[in-house]
Backbone as a printed PyTorch tensor [residue, N CA C, xyz], in Angstrom:
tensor([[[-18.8760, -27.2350,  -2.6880],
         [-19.6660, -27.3230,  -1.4830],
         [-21.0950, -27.7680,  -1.8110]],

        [[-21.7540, -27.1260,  -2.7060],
         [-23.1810, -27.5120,  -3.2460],
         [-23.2920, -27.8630,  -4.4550]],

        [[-23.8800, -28.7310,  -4.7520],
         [-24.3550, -29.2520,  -6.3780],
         [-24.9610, -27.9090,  -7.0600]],

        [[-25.6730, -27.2490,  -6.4530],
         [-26.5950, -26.4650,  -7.1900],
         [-26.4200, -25.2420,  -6.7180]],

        [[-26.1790, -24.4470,  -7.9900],
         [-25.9670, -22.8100,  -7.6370],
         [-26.8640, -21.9450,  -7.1130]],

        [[-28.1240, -22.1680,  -7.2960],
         [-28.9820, -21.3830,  -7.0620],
         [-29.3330, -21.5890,  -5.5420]],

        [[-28.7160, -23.2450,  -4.9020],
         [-29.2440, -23.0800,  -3.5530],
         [-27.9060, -22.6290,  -3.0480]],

        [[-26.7330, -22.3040,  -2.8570],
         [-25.7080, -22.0970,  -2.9250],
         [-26.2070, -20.7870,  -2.4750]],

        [[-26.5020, -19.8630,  -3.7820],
         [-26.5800, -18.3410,  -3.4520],
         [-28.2160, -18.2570,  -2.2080]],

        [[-28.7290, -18.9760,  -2.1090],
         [-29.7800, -18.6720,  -1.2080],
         [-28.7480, -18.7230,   0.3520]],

        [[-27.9040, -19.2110,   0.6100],
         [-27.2880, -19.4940,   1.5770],
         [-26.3240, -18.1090,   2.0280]],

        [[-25.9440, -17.8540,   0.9090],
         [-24.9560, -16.6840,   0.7780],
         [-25.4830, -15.2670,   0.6180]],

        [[-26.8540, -14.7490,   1.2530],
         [-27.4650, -14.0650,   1.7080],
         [-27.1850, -13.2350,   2.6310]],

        [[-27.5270, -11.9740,   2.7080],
         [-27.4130, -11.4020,   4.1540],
         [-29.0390, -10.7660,   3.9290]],

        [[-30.3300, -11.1290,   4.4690],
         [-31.7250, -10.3590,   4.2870],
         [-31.5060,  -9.5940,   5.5190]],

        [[-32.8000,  -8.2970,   5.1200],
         [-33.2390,  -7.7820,   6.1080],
         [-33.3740,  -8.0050,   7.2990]],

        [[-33.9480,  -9.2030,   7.3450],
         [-34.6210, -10.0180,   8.7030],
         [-33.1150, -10.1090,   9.4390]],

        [[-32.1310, -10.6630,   8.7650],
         [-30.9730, -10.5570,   9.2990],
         [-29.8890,  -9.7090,  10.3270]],

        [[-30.6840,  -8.2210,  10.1300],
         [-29.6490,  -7.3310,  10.6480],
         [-30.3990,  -7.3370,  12.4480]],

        [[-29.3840,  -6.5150,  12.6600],
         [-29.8170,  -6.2180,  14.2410],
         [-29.8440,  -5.1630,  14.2900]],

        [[-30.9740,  -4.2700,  14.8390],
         [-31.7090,  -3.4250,  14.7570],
         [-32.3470,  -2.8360,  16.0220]],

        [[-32.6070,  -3.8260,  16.9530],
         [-33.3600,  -3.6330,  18.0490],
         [-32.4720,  -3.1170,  19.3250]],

        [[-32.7270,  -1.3960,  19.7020],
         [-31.9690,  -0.8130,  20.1360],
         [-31.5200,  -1.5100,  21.9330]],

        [[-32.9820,  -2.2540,  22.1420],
         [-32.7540,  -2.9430,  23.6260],
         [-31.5850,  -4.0970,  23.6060]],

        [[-31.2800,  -4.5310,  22.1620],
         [-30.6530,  -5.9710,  22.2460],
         [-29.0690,  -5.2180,  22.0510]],

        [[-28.7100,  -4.4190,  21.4160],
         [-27.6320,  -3.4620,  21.3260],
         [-27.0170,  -2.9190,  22.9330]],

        [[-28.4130,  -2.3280,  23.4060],
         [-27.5780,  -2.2910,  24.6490],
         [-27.2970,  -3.5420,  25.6150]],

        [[-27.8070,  -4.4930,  25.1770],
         [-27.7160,  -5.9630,  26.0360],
         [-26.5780,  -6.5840,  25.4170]],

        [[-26.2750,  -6.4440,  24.1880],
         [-25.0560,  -6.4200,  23.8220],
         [-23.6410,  -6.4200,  24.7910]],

        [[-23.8910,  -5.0120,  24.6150],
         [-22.6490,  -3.8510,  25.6920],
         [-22.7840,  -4.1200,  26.7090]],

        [[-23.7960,  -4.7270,  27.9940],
         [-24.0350,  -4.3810,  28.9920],
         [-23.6980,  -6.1780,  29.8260]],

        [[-24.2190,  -7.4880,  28.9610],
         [-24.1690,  -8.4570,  29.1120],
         [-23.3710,  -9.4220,  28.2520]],

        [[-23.4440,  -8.9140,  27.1110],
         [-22.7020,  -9.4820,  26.3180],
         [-21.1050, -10.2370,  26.1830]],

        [[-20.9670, -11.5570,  25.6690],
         [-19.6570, -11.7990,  25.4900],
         [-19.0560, -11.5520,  24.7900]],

        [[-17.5880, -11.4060,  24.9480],
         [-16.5630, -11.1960,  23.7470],
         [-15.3600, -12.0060,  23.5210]],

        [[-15.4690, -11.9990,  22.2490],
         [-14.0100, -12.3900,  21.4750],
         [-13.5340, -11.7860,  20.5520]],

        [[-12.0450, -11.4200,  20.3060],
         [-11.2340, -10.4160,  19.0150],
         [-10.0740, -11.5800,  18.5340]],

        [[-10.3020, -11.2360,  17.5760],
         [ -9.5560, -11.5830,  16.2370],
         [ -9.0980, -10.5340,  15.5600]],

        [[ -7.8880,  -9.5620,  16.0120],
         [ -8.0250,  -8.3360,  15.6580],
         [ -8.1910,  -8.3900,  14.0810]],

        [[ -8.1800,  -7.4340,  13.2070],
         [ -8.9660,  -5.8190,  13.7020],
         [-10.5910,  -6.3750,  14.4410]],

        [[-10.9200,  -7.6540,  14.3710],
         [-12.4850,  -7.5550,  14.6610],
         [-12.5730,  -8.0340,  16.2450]],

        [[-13.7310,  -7.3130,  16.7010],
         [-14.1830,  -8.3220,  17.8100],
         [-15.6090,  -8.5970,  17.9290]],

        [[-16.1190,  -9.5620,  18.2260],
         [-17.5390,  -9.6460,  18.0340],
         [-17.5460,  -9.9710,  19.7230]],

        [[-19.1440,  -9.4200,  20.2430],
         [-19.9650,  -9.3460,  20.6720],
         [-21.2600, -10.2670,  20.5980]],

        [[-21.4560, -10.8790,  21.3200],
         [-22.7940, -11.9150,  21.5220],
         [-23.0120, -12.3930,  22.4500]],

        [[-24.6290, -12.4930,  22.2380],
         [-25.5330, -12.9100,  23.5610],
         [-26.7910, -13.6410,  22.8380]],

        [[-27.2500, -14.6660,  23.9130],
         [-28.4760, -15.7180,  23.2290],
         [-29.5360, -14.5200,  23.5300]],

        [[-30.3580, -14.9070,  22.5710],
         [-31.3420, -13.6830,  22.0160],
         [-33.3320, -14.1410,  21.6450]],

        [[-34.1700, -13.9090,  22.0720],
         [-35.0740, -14.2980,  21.7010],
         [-35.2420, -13.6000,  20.7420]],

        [[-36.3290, -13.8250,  19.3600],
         [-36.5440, -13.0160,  18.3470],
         [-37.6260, -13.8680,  17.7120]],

        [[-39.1130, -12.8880,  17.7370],
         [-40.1470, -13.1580,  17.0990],
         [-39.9390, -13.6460,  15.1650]],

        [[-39.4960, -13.6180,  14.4350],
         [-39.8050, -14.2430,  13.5000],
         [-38.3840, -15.4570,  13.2810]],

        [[-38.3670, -16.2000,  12.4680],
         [-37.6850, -17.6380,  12.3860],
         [-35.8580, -17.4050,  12.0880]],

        [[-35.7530, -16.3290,  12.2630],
         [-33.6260, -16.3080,  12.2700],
         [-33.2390, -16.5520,  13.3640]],

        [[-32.0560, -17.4530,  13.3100],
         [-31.7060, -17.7730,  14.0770],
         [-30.0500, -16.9180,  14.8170]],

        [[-29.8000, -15.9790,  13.9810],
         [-28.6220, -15.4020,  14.2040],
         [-29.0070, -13.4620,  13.5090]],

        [[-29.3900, -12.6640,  14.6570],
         [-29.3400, -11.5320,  13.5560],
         [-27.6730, -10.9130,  13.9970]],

        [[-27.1850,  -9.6960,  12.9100],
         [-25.9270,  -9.0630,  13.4340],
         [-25.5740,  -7.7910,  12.6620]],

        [[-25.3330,  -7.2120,  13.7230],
         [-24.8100,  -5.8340,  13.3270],
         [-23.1850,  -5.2450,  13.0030]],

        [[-22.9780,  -4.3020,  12.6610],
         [-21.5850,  -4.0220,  12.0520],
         [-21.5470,  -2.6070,  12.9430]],

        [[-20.4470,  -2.4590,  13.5010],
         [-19.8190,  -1.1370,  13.9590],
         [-18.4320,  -0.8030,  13.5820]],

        [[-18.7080,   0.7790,  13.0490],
         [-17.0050,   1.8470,  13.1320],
         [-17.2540,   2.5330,  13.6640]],

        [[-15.8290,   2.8240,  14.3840],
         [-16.1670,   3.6930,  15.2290],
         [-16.0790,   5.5690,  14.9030]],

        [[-16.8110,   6.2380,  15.1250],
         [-16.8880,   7.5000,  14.3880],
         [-15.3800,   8.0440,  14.6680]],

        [[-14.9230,   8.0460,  15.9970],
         [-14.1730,   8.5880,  16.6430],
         [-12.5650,   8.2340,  15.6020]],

        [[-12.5640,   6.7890,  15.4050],
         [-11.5950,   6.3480,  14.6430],
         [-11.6190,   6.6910,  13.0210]],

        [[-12.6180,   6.5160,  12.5710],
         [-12.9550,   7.0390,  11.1400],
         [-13.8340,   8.3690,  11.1490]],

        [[-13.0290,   9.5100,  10.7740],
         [-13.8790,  10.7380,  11.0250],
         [-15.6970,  11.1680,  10.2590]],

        [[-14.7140,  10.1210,   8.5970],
         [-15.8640,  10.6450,   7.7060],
         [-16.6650,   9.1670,   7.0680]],

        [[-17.9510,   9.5040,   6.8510],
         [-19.2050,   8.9230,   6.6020],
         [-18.7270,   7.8930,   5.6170]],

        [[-17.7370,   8.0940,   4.8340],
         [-17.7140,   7.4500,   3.7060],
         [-16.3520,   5.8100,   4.4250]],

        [[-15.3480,   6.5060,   4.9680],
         [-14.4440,   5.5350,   5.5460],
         [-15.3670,   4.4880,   6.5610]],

        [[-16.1930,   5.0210,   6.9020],
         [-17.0630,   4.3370,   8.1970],
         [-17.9200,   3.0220,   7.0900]],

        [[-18.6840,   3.8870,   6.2130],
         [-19.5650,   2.5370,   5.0930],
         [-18.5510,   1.8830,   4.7740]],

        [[-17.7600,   1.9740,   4.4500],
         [-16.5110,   1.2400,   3.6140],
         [-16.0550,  -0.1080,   4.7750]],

        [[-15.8960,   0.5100,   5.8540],
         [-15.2260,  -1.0130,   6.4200],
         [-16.6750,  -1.8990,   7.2030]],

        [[-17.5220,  -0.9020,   7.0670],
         [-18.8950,  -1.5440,   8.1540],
         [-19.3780,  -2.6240,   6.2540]],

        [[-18.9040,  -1.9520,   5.1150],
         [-19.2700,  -2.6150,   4.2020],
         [-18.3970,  -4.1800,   3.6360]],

        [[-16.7480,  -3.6780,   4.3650],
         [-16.4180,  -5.4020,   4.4060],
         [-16.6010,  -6.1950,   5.3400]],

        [[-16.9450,  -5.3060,   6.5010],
         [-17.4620,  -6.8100,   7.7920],
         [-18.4150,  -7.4440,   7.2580]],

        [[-19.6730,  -6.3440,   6.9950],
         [-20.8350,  -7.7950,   5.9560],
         [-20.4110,  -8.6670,   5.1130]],

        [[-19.9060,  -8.0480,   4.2820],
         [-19.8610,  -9.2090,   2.8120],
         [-18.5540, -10.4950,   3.4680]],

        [[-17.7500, -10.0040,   4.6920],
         [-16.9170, -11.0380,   4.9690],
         [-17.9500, -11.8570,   6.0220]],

        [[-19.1380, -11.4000,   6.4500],
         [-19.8680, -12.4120,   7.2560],
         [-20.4200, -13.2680,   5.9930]],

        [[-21.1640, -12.5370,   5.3470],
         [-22.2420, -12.9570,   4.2880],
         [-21.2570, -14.7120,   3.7260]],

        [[-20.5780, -14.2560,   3.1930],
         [-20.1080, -15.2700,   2.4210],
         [-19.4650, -16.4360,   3.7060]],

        [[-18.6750, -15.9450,   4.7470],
         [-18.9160, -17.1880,   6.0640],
         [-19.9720, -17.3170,   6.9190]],

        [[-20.9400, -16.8610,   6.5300],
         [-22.1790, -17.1780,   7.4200],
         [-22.2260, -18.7230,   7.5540]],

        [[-22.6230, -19.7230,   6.3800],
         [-22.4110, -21.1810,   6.2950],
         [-21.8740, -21.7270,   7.7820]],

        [[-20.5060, -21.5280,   7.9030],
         [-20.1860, -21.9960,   8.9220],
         [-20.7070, -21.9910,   9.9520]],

        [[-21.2410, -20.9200,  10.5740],
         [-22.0940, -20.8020,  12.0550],
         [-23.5650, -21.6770,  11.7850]],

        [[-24.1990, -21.0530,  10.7430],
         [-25.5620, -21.4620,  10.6150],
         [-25.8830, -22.8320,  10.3460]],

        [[-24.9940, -23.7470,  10.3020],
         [-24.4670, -24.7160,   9.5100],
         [-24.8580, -25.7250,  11.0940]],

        [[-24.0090, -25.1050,  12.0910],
         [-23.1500, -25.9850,  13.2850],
         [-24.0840, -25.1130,  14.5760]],

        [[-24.8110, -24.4100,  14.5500],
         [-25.2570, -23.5450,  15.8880],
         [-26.4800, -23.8000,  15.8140]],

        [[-27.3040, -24.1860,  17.3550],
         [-28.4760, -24.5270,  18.0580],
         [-28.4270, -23.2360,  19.2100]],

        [[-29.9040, -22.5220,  18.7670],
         [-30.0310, -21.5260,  19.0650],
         [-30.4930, -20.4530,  19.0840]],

        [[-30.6690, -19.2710,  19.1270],
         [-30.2600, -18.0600,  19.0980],
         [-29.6580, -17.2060,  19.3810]],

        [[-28.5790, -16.2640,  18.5020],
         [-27.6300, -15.2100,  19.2490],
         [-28.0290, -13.7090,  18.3170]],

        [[-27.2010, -13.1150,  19.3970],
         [-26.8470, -11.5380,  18.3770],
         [-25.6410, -11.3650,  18.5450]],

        [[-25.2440, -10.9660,  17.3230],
         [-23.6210, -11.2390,  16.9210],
         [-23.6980,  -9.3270,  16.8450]],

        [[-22.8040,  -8.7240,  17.2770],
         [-21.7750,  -7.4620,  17.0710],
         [-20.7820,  -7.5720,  16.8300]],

        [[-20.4360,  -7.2320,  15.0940],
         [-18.7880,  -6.7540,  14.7970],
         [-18.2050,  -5.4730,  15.0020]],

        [[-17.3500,  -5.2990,  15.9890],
         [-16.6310,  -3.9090,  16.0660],
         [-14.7260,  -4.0070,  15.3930]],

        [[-15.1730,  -2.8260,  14.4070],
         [-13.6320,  -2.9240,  14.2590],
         [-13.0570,  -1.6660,  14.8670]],

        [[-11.7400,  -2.9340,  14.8570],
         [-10.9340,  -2.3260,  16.0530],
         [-10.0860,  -1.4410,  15.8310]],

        [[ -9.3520,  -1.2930,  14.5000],
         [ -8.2780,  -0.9220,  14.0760],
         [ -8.1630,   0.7800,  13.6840]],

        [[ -7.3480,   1.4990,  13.6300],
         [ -7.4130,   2.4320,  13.1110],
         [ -6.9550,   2.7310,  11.5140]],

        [[ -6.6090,   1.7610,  10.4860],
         [ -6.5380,   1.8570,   9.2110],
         [ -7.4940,   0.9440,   8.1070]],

        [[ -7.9670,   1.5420,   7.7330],
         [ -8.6710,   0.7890,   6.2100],
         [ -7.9930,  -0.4750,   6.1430]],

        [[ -9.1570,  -1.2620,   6.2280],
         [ -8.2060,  -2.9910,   6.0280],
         [ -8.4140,  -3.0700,   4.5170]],

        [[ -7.6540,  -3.9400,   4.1120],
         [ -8.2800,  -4.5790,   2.7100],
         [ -9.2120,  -6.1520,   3.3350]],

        [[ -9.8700,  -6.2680,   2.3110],
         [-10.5350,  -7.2540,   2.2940],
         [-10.0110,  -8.9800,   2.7170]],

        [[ -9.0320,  -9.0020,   2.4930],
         [ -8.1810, -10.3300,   2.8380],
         [ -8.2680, -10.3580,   4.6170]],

        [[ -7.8830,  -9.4060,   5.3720],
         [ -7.4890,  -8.8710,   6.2060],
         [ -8.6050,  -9.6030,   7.2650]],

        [[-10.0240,  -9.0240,   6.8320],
         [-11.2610,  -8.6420,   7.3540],
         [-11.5210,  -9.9420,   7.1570]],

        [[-11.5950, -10.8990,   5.9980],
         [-11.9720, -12.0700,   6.1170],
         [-11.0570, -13.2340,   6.6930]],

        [[ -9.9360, -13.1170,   7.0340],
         [ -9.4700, -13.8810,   7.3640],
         [ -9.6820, -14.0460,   8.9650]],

        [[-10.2640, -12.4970,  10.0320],
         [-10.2910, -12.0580,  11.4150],
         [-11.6520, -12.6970,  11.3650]],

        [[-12.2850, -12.8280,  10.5240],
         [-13.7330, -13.3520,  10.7880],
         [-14.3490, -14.3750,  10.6730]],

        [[-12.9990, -15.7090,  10.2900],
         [-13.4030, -16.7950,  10.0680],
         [-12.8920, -17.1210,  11.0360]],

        [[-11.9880, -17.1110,  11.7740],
         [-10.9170, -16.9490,  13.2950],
         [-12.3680, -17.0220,  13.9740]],

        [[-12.7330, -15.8050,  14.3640],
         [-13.6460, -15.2110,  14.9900],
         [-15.3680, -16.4580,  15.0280]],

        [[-15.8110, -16.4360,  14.0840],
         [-16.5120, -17.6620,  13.7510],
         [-16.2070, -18.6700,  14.1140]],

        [[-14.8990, -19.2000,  13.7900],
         [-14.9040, -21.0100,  14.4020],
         [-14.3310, -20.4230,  15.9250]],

        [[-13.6700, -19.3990,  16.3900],
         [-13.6850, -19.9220,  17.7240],
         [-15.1190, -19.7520,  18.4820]],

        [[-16.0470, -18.9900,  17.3690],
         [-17.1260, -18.7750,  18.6630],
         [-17.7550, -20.2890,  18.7330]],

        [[-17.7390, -21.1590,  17.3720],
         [-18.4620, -22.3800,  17.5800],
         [-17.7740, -23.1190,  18.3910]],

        [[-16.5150, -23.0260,  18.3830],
         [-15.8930, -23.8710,  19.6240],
         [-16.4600, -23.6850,  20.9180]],

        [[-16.0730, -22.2680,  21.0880],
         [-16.8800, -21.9090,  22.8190],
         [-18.2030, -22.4620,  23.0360]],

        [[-19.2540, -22.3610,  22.1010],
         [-20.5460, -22.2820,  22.4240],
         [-20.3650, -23.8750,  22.3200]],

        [[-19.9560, -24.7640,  21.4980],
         [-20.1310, -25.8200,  21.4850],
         [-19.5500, -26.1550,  22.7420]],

        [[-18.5900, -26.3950,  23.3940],
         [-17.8810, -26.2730,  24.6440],
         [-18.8480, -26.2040,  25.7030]],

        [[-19.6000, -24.7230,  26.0130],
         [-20.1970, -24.6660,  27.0680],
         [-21.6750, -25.3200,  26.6950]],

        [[-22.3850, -25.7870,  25.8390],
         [-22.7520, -27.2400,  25.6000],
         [-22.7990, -28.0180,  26.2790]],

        [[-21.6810, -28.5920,  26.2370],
         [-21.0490, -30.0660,  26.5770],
         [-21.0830, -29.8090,  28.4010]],

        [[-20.8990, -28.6660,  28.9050],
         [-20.3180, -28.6340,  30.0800],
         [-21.9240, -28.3400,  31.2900]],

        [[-22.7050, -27.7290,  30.4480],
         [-23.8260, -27.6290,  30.7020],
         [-25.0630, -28.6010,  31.1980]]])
């Protein structure tokens, strides 16, 4: 994909600036927000203003109710990231904009990792389809 490794891994990032955080945009999320599932995942998004230069921040949800304990909950909120992180490229690549992306998983068993990345590249190109879509129609 890239000649050079080092810009490679700048791409394959997830920073701070990145996450979503802002409790008003969470509930604008839930309240306005669109959806699409790719089970176990479904993401959540809405165009988003945001004072410094990202163009996509996003958050990870388990649900307590489904995973009782602290540790099962980091564990899958810890493969939705690293399965965004490494397909981030694709969105950031192809999207004019700003959004806030919410991953909720859906499932009630520990995925493995194959699982999680394969629902989230699904999940990714259909959202560029849609958004590119209502684009065009706009």
């Amino acid at each position: 994909m890239y000649e050079n490794p080092i810009e490679e891994h700048k791409n394959l990032v997830f920073p701070k600036k990145e996450k979503l955080k802002n409790k008003k945009l969470f509930e604008q999320l839930f309240s306005e927000g669109k959806s699409m599932s790719a089970f176990p995942i479904k993401l959540l998004y809405t165009k988003a203003v945001f004072d410094d230069d990202v163009s996509i921040k996003v958050g990870v949800v388990a649900p307590k109710k489904k995973f009782k304990t602290a540790v099962k909950r980091n564990r899958v909120k810890r493969l939705l990231r690293e399965a965004y992180r490494i397909n981030k490229p694709l969105v950031f690549n192809n999207i004019e904009g700003n959004y806030a992306f919410l991953f909720l998983y859906l499932s009630n068993k520990i995925p493995n990792y194959e699982e999680v990345e394969g629902a989230m590249k699904e999940l990714l190109k259909t959202f560029l389809k849609k958004e590119s879509h209502e684009k065009i129609d706009t």
